[in-house]
Short mmCIF file of C-alpha atoms and ligand atoms in Angstrom, two decimals:
data_model
loop_
_atom_site.label_atom_id
_atom_site.label_comp_id
_atom_site.label_asym_id
_atom_site.label_seq_id
_atom_site.Cartn_x
_atom_site.Cartn_y
_atom_site.Cartn_z
CA UNK A 1 199.78 97.93 143.93
CA UNK A 2 196.08 98.53 144.62
CA UNK A 3 194.40 101.37 142.79
CA UNK A 4 193.87 103.51 145.97
CA UNK A 5 197.52 103.03 146.95
CA UNK A 6 198.57 104.01 143.46
CA UNK A 7 196.48 107.20 143.53
CA UNK A 8 197.68 108.14 147.03
CA UNK A 9 201.30 107.60 145.97
CA UNK A 10 200.73 109.63 142.81
CA UNK A 11 199.12 112.50 144.78
CA UNK A 12 202.09 112.53 147.18
CA UNK A 13 204.55 112.53 144.30
CA UNK A 14 202.70 115.40 142.59
CA UNK A 15 202.69 117.34 145.85
CA UNK A 16 206.46 116.95 146.18
CA UNK A 17 207.00 117.97 142.54
CA UNK A 18 204.80 121.01 143.18
CA UNK A 19 207.03 121.92 146.11
CA UNK A 20 210.00 121.91 143.77
CA UNK A 21 211.46 118.40 144.27
CA UNK A 22 213.18 117.45 141.04
CA UNK A 23 215.06 114.28 141.96
CA UNK A 24 215.25 111.47 144.52
CA UNK A 25 218.29 111.84 146.79
CA UNK A 26 218.57 108.35 148.29
CA UNK A 27 218.56 104.84 146.87
CA UNK A 28 216.92 103.36 149.96
CA UNK A 29 213.48 104.55 151.09
CA UNK A 30 213.26 106.23 154.52
CA UNK A 31 210.70 104.61 156.80
CA UNK A 32 209.14 107.58 158.59
CA UNK A 33 206.83 105.17 160.45
CA UNK A 34 209.64 103.19 162.10
CA UNK A 35 208.84 102.62 165.78
CA UNK A 36 211.14 104.60 168.10
CA UNK A 37 212.27 101.36 169.85
CA UNK A 38 213.79 100.07 166.63
CA UNK A 39 215.87 103.20 165.92
CA UNK A 40 219.51 102.72 166.98
CA UNK A 41 220.28 104.61 170.20
CA UNK A 42 223.63 106.43 170.54
CA UNK A 43 226.17 104.29 172.40
CA UNK A 44 227.12 105.27 175.97
CA UNK A 45 230.64 106.11 174.77
CA UNK A 46 229.24 108.52 172.15
CA UNK A 47 227.12 110.19 174.83
CA UNK A 48 230.20 110.73 177.00
CA UNK A 49 231.98 112.41 174.14
CA UNK A 50 228.97 114.62 173.53
CA UNK A 51 228.82 115.56 177.21
CA UNK A 52 226.31 113.08 178.65
CA UNK A 53 222.71 112.24 177.74
CA UNK A 54 221.09 114.92 175.60
CA UNK A 55 219.28 117.56 177.68
CA UNK A 56 215.52 117.49 177.09
CA UNK A 57 214.49 120.73 175.39
CA UNK A 58 211.84 122.59 177.40
CA UNK A 59 208.40 122.30 175.77
CA UNK A 60 207.42 125.52 174.04
CA UNK A 61 203.81 126.68 174.04
CA UNK A 62 203.46 127.78 170.39
CA UNK A 63 200.51 130.07 171.13
CA UNK A 64 202.45 131.86 173.88
CA UNK A 65 205.45 132.12 171.53
CA UNK A 66 203.18 133.58 168.85
CA UNK A 67 201.72 136.10 171.29
CA UNK A 68 205.17 137.21 172.30
CA UNK A 69 206.52 137.47 168.73
CA UNK A 70 203.43 139.24 167.41
CA UNK A 71 203.16 141.60 170.39
CA UNK A 72 206.77 142.71 169.96
CA UNK A 73 206.17 143.84 166.36
CA UNK A 74 205.67 147.60 166.20
CA UNK A 75 204.81 147.91 162.53
CA UNK A 76 203.77 145.76 159.57
CA UNK A 77 207.28 145.06 158.22
CA UNK A 78 208.30 143.94 161.73
CA UNK A 79 205.23 141.69 161.93
CA UNK A 80 206.09 140.15 158.59
CA UNK A 81 209.64 139.54 159.80
CA UNK A 82 208.30 138.00 163.02
CA UNK A 83 206.16 135.58 161.04
CA UNK A 84 209.05 134.79 158.76
CA UNK A 85 211.13 133.84 161.77
CA UNK A 86 208.38 131.90 163.56
CA UNK A 87 209.53 128.28 163.67
CA UNK A 88 206.64 126.61 165.52
CA UNK A 89 204.22 126.17 162.64
CA UNK A 90 205.08 123.17 160.47
CA UNK A 91 203.10 124.54 157.52
CA UNK A 92 206.01 126.83 156.71
CA UNK A 93 208.18 123.83 155.88
CA UNK A 94 205.88 122.71 153.08
CA UNK A 95 205.32 126.18 151.63
CA UNK A 96 207.29 128.02 148.98
CA UNK A 97 206.55 131.50 150.25
CA UNK A 98 205.17 133.38 153.20
CA UNK A 99 201.95 135.02 152.04
CA UNK A 100 201.61 138.11 154.21
CA UNK A 101 199.33 140.66 152.55
CA UNK A 102 198.39 142.62 149.48
CA UNK A 103 196.68 145.92 148.80
CA UNK A 104 197.18 149.18 150.63
CA UNK A 105 198.19 149.13 154.28
CA UNK A 106 196.03 151.65 156.12
CA UNK A 107 193.08 151.12 153.73
CA UNK A 108 189.63 151.54 155.31
CA UNK A 109 188.71 147.90 154.61
CA UNK A 110 190.75 144.86 155.60
CA UNK A 111 189.72 141.53 154.09
CA UNK A 112 190.65 138.36 155.94
CA UNK A 113 190.66 135.20 153.82
CA UNK A 114 191.50 131.66 154.83
CA UNK A 115 194.85 130.41 153.57
CA UNK A 116 196.99 130.59 150.44
CA UNK A 117 196.39 128.06 147.67
CA UNK A 118 198.85 126.95 145.03
CA UNK A 119 198.90 130.21 143.05
CA UNK A 120 199.25 132.34 146.18
CA UNK A 121 202.03 130.10 147.51
CA UNK A 122 203.92 130.57 144.24
CA UNK A 123 203.33 134.32 144.02
CA UNK A 124 203.73 135.12 147.74
CA UNK A 125 200.54 137.22 147.50
CA UNK A 126 197.02 136.45 148.74
CA UNK A 127 194.06 135.90 146.43
CA UNK A 128 195.77 135.73 143.03
CA UNK A 129 194.14 132.50 141.77
CA UNK A 130 190.61 132.03 140.43
CA UNK A 131 188.97 132.99 143.75
CA UNK A 132 191.18 136.07 143.93
CA UNK A 133 190.20 137.14 140.42
CA UNK A 134 186.55 136.85 141.38
CA UNK A 135 187.28 138.84 144.54
CA UNK A 136 188.84 141.60 142.41
CA UNK A 137 185.72 141.71 140.20
CA UNK A 138 183.45 141.82 143.26
CA UNK A 139 185.43 144.72 144.72
CA UNK A 140 185.54 146.57 141.39
CA UNK A 141 181.73 146.40 141.29
CA UNK A 142 181.64 148.66 144.37
CA UNK A 143 184.58 150.84 143.26
CA UNK A 144 187.09 149.13 145.51
CA UNK A 145 190.38 147.48 144.72
CA UNK A 146 193.91 146.69 145.80
CA UNK A 147 195.35 149.91 144.43
CA UNK A 148 194.77 153.60 144.96
CA UNK A 149 192.72 153.86 141.73
CA UNK A 150 189.64 152.97 143.74
CA UNK A 151 188.71 152.90 147.44
CA UNK A 152 191.60 150.72 148.57
CA UNK A 153 191.44 147.47 150.50
CA UNK A 154 194.10 145.58 152.40
CA UNK A 155 194.05 141.78 152.18
CA UNK A 156 195.46 139.00 154.34
CA UNK A 157 194.66 135.43 155.37
CA UNK A 158 194.26 133.56 158.65
CA UNK A 159 197.21 131.35 157.67
CA UNK A 160 200.27 132.81 155.93
CA UNK A 161 201.44 129.42 154.60
CA UNK A 162 199.69 127.03 152.24
CA UNK A 163 198.37 123.89 153.95
CA UNK A 164 199.44 120.67 152.16
CA UNK A 165 197.11 119.83 149.29
CA UNK A 166 194.88 122.73 150.36
CA UNK A 167 193.50 120.82 153.33
CA UNK A 168 191.51 122.79 155.91
CA UNK A 169 193.63 124.51 158.56
CA UNK A 170 193.74 122.58 161.84
CA UNK A 171 192.44 124.16 165.07
CA UNK A 172 195.96 124.27 166.53
CA UNK A 173 197.26 126.06 163.42
CA UNK A 174 194.49 128.62 163.65
CA UNK A 175 195.17 129.12 167.39
CA UNK A 176 198.88 129.61 166.69
CA UNK A 177 198.31 132.18 163.93
CA UNK A 178 195.54 134.10 165.72
CA UNK A 179 197.92 136.34 167.74
CA UNK A 180 199.62 137.34 164.47
CA UNK A 181 196.27 138.01 162.82
CA UNK A 182 195.05 140.15 165.72
CA UNK A 183 198.30 142.13 165.69
CA UNK A 184 198.04 142.44 161.91
CA UNK A 185 194.60 144.01 162.26
CA UNK A 186 195.76 146.34 165.04
CA UNK A 187 198.77 147.55 163.00
CA UNK A 188 196.87 147.90 159.71
CA UNK A 189 194.20 150.02 161.45
CA UNK A 190 191.27 149.46 159.08
CA UNK A 191 187.88 151.02 159.73
CA UNK A 192 186.06 147.78 158.93
CA UNK A 193 186.82 144.09 158.50
CA UNK A 194 185.47 141.64 155.95
CA UNK A 195 185.58 138.07 157.24
CA UNK A 196 185.61 135.76 154.23
CA UNK A 197 184.43 132.21 154.74
CA UNK A 198 184.14 129.72 157.57
CA UNK A 199 187.81 129.45 158.51
CA UNK A 200 188.08 133.21 158.97
CA UNK A 201 184.84 133.24 160.97
CA UNK A 202 186.22 130.43 163.11
CA UNK A 203 189.51 132.27 163.68
CA UNK A 204 188.07 135.74 164.31
CA UNK A 205 184.60 135.12 165.74
CA UNK A 206 185.08 131.65 167.23
CA UNK A 207 182.07 130.46 165.20
CA UNK A 208 181.37 128.60 161.98
CA UNK A 209 178.21 128.65 159.88
CA UNK A 210 178.90 131.35 157.31
CA UNK A 211 175.48 130.87 155.69
CA UNK A 212 173.90 132.05 158.94
CA UNK A 213 176.57 134.63 159.86
CA UNK A 214 176.96 136.38 156.51
CA UNK A 215 175.43 139.76 155.95
CA UNK A 216 175.11 140.66 159.63
CA UNK A 217 177.55 143.23 160.95
CA UNK A 218 179.26 142.21 164.15
CA UNK A 219 182.12 143.36 166.36
CA UNK A 220 185.56 141.85 165.92
CA UNK A 221 188.78 143.07 167.51
CA UNK A 222 186.97 146.30 168.38
CA UNK A 223 185.97 146.94 164.75
CA UNK A 224 182.76 146.57 162.75
CA UNK A 225 183.06 143.33 160.82
CA UNK A 226 181.01 141.82 158.00
CA UNK A 227 181.13 138.05 157.45
CA UNK A 228 180.70 137.13 153.77
CA UNK A 229 180.75 134.06 151.57
CA UNK A 230 184.24 133.16 150.40
CA UNK A 231 184.75 133.76 146.65
CA UNK A 232 185.85 130.13 146.23
CA UNK A 233 182.40 129.12 147.49
CA UNK A 234 180.80 131.53 145.03
CA UNK A 235 182.72 129.86 142.20
CA UNK A 236 181.15 126.54 143.23
CA UNK A 237 177.72 127.98 144.05
CA UNK A 238 177.10 130.89 141.65
CA UNK A 239 173.51 131.24 142.93
CA UNK A 240 174.96 132.56 146.22
CA UNK A 241 176.34 135.62 144.35
CA UNK A 242 172.98 137.25 144.99
CA UNK A 243 173.63 137.30 148.75
CA UNK A 244 177.26 138.30 148.15
CA UNK A 245 176.07 141.30 146.13
CA UNK A 246 173.80 142.37 148.99
CA UNK A 247 176.78 142.12 151.35
CA UNK A 248 178.99 144.19 149.03
CA UNK A 249 176.33 146.91 148.94
CA UNK A 250 176.14 146.78 152.73
CA UNK A 251 179.93 147.21 152.89
CA UNK A 252 179.84 150.18 150.55
CA UNK A 253 176.97 151.78 152.45
CA UNK A 254 178.80 151.28 155.72
CA UNK A 255 181.85 153.11 154.41
CA UNK A 256 179.82 155.90 152.83
CA UNK A 257 177.57 156.43 155.86
CA UNK A 258 180.15 155.80 158.55
N1 LIG B 301 191.63 131.65 149.35
C1 LIG B 301 191.93 132.36 150.45
O1 LIG B 301 191.20 132.32 151.44
N2 LIG B 301 193.03 133.09 150.43
C2 LIG B 301 193.83 133.17 149.40
O2 LIG B 301 194.81 133.88 149.47
C3 LIG B 301 193.49 132.44 148.25
C4 LIG B 301 192.38 131.68 148.24
#
């Protein structure tokens, strides 16, 4: 086996182990790439027994389904249940937990991150890994936090399920989750939004380029919104903490003055 093949196979194996696979269940490998023409078709006799050729399921528009499911939710627990029952996003099948929110519902500030990572997927809570710990320290510096001890915040992500191997969310996944995110914001009723990172800016503002967007208040879903660097970026680029600090002060001033 070539070295790249070996490393790809190893990464896939580690991913499955991370998802909880503990043993192989078949002796023969399943060829997921088999061409449809080579897969055995049911015999005519079998079709008769089953009541004729299988009816073709009507194509579902996942964005329309998301709009309907999200719009029907009248409170946050109902929205969580609607997401939990939403079958059109394949990410859910590779995730351990739905990561819905953390912090205090009804808090004046709602933070929108990107997607759960490994720690969040395990815990079922957003921002609990290294980036989350930095976020907590950033918030504490302006007397904010996830509990009532300080000015409370409410935290969610664009995607409620971890993408495989932390890959970037795909445009169709963002489009499918956007109705849920918009409903989440409407039901949580914050006074201001913090849009953390490029994926959140893409989902909520339809734009990328967080370096240019950050620090400038804008309107989003009818609310004042502040795009900021994502804490994971700050872990990689500590020099950008200077701008992040300016944005935190702007957030605090906005709440105090407004
Ligand atoms: N990064 C995010 O954007 N969200 C999380 O929940 C964790 C890391």
